[in-house]
CSV table of C-alpha atoms and ligand atoms in Angstrom, one decimal:
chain,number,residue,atom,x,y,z
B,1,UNK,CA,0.0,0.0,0.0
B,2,UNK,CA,1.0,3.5,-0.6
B,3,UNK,CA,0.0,6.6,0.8
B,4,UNK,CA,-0.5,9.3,-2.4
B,5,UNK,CA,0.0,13.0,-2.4
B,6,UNK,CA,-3.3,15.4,-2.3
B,7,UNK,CA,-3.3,18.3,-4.6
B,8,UNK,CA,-4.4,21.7,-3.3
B,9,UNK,CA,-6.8,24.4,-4.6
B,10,UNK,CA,-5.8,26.2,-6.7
B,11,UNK,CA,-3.7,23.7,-8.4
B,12,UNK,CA,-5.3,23.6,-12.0
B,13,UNK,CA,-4.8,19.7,-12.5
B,14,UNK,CA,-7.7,19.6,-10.2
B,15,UNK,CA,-10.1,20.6,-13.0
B,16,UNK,CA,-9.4,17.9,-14.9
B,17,UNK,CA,-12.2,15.9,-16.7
B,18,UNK,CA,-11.7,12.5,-15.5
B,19,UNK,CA,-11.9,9.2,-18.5
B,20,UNK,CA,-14.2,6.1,-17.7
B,21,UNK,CA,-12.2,3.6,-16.0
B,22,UNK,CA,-12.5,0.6,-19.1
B,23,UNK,CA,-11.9,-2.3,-16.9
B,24,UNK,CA,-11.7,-2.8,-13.2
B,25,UNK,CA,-8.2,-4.8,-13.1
B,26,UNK,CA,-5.4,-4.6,-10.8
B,27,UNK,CA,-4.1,-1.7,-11.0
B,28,UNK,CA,-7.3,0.1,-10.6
B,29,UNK,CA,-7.8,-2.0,-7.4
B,30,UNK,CA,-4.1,-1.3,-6.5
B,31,UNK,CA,-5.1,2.5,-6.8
B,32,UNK,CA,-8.2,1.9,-4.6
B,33,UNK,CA,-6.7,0.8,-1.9
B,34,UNK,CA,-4.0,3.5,-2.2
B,35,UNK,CA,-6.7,6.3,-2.1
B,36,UNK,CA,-8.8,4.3,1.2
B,37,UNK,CA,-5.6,4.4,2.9
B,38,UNK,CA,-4.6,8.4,1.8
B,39,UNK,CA,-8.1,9.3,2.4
B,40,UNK,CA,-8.1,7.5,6.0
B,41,UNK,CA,-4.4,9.0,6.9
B,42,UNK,CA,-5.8,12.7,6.0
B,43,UNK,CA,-8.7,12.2,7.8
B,44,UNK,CA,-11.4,12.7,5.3
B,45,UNK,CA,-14.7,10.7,4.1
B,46,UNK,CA,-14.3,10.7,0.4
B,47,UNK,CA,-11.2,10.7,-1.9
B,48,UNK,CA,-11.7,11.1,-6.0
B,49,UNK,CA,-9.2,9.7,-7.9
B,50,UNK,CA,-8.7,13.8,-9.8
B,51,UNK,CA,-7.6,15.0,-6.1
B,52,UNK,CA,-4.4,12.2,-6.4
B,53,UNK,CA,-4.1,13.7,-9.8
B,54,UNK,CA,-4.8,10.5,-11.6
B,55,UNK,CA,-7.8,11.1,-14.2
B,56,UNK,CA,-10.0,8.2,-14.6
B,57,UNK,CA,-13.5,7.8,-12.8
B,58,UNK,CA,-12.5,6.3,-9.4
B,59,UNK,CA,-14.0,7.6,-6.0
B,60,UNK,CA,-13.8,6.0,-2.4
B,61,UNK,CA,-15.7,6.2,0.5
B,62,UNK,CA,-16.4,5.5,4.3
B,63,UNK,CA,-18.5,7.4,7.0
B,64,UNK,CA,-17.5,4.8,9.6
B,65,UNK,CA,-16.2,5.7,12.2
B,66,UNK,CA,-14.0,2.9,12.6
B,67,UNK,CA,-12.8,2.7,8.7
B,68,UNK,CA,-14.7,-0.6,8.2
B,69,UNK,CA,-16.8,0.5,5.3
B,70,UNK,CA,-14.8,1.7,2.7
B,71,UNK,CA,-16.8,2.0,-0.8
B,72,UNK,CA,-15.2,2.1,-4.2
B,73,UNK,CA,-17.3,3.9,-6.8
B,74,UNK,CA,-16.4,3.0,-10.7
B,75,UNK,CA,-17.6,5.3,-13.2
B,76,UNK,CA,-19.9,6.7,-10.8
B,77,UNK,CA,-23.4,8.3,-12.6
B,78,UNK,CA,-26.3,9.7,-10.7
B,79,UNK,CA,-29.6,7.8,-11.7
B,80,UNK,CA,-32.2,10.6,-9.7
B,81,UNK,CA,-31.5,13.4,-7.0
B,82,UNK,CA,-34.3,15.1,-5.3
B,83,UNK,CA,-34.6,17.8,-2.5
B,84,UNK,CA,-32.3,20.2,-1.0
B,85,UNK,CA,-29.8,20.0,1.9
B,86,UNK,CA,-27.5,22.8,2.7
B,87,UNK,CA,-24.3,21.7,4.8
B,88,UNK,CA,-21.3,23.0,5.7
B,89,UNK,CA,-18.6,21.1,3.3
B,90,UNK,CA,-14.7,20.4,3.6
B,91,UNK,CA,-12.3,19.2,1.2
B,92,UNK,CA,-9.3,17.7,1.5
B,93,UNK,CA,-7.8,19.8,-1.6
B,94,UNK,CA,-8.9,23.0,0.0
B,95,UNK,CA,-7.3,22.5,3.7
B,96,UNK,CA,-9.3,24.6,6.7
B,97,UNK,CA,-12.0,26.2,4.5
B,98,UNK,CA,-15.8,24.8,5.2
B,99,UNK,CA,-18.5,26.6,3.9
B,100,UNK,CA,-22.0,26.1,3.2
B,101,UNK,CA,-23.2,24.6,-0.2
B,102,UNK,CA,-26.5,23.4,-1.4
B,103,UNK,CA,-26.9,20.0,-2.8
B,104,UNK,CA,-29.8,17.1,-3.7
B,105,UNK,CA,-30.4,15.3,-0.1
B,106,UNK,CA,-31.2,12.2,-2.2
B,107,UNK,CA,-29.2,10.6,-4.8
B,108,UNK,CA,-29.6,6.9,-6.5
B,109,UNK,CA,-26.2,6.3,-8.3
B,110,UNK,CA,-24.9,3.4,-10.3
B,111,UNK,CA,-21.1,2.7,-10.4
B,112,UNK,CA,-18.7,-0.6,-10.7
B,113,UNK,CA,-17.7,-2.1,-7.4
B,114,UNK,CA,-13.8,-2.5,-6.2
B,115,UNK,CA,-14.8,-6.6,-8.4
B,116,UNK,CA,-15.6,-4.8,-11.0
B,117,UNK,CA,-19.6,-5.6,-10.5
B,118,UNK,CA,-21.9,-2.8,-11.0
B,119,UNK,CA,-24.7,-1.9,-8.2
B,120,UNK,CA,-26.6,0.9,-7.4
B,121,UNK,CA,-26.7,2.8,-4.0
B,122,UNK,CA,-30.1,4.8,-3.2
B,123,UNK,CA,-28.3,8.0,-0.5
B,124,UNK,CA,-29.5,10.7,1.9
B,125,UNK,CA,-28.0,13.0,3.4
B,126,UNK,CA,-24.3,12.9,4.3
B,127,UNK,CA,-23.9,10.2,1.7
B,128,UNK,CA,-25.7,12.2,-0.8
B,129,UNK,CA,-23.6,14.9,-0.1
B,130,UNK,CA,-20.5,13.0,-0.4
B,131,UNK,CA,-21.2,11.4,-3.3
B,132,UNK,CA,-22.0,14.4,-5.1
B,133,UNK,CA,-19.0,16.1,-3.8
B,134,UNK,CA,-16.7,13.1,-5.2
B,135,UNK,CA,-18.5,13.0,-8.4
B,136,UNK,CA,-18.1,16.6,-9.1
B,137,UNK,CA,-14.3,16.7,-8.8
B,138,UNK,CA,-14.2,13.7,-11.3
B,139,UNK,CA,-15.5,16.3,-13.5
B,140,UNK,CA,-13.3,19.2,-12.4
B,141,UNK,CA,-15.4,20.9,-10.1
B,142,UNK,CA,-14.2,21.9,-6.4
B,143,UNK,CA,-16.8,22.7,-3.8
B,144,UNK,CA,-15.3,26.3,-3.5
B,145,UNK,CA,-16.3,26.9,-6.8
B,146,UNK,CA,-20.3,27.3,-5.6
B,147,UNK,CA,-19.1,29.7,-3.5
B,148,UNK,CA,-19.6,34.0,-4.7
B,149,UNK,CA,-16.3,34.9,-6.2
B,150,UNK,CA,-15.4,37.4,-3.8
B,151,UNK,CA,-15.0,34.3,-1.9
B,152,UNK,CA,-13.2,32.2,-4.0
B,153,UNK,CA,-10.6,34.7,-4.7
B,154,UNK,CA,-10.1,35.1,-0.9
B,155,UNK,CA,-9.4,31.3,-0.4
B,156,UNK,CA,-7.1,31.2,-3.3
B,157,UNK,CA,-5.0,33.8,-1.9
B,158,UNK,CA,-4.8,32.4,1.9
B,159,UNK,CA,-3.9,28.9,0.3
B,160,UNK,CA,-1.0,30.3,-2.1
B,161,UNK,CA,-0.1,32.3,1.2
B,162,UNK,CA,-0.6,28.5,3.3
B,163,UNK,CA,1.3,26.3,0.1
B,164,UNK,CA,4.5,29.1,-0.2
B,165,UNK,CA,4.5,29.1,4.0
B,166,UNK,CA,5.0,25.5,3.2
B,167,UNK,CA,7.9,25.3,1.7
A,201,GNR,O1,-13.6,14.6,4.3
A,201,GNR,C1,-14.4,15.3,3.7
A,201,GNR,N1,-15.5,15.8,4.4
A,201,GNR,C2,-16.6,16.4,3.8
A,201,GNR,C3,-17.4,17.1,4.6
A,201,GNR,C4,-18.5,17.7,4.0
A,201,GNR,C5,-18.8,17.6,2.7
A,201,GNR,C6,-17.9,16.8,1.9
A,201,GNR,C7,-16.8,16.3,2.4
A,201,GNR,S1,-15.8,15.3,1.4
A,201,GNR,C8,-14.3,15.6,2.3
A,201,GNR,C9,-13.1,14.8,1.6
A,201,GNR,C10,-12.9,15.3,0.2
A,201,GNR,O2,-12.3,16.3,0.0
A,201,GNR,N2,-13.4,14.6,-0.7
A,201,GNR,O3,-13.2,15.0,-2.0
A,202,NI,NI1,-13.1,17.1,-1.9
């Protein structure tokens, strides 16, 4: 196992489009259980492959709080969402910066297991939110970017200031 490096807002890679994963074979499962064990080692509930800047559809997840449910999503796609939940999200590419955003409370999403079988997942709330959160950085999107862009130009700023602090 390997712990992998988390890009930070406002790297650019993270608004890459992610490809379809074409088959789920070793080294996708290789690269799931890397991301589970970066994603439990930061701390956080959800990892997308995008935010360990490799591009293909992947995203993990576990809101145990003993780390004994990790989920692999493959090629993840939303079947419904309904409602409206507003929540105060964190990401692990934004580091210290939570902020409300408004999101479907339900999803049902289809994807292809960590065995490569597909099933579908019918989410509220936290999950929902989770799993709409992973799906849009497959596609490039960061949470911050829902936010006004007085705002987003103030994060951007404090994390350059955090990231050049850093080295
Ligand atoms: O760990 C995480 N917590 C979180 C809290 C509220 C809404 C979304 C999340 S996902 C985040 C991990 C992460 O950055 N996943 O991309
Ligand atoms: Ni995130």
């Amino acid at each position: 196992m390997a712990l992998l490096n988390i890009l930070h807002y406002p790297d650019e890679r993270l608004h890459k489009v992610a490809k379809p994963v074409a088959a789920v074979d070793e080294r996708i499962r290789t690269l799931i259980d890397d991301m589970g064990e970066t994603m439990y080692a930061a701390r956080g509930i959800g990892l997308a492959a995008t935010q360990v800047n490799v591009h293909e559809r992947v995203v993990v997840i576990d809101l145990s709080e003993d780390h004994t449910e990790l989920t692999a999503f493959v090629n993840p796609e939303i079947l419904e969402k309904d409602g409206e939940i507003v929540y105060e999200e964190g990401c692990l590419s934004v580091p210290g910066i939570y902020d409300k955003v408004t999101r479907a409370e339900h999803v049902k999403v289809r994807a292809l297991g960590r065995d490569g079988q597909p099933f579908e997942l019918e989410a509220h709330g936290l999950l929902a939110i989770c799993i709409q959160h992973e799906i849009d950085h497959l596609n490039g999107k960061v949470f911050v970017e829902y936010l006004s862009k007085m705002k987003q130009d103030r994060i951007k700023t404090k994390l350059k200031k955090q990231e050049r602090n850093n080295l």
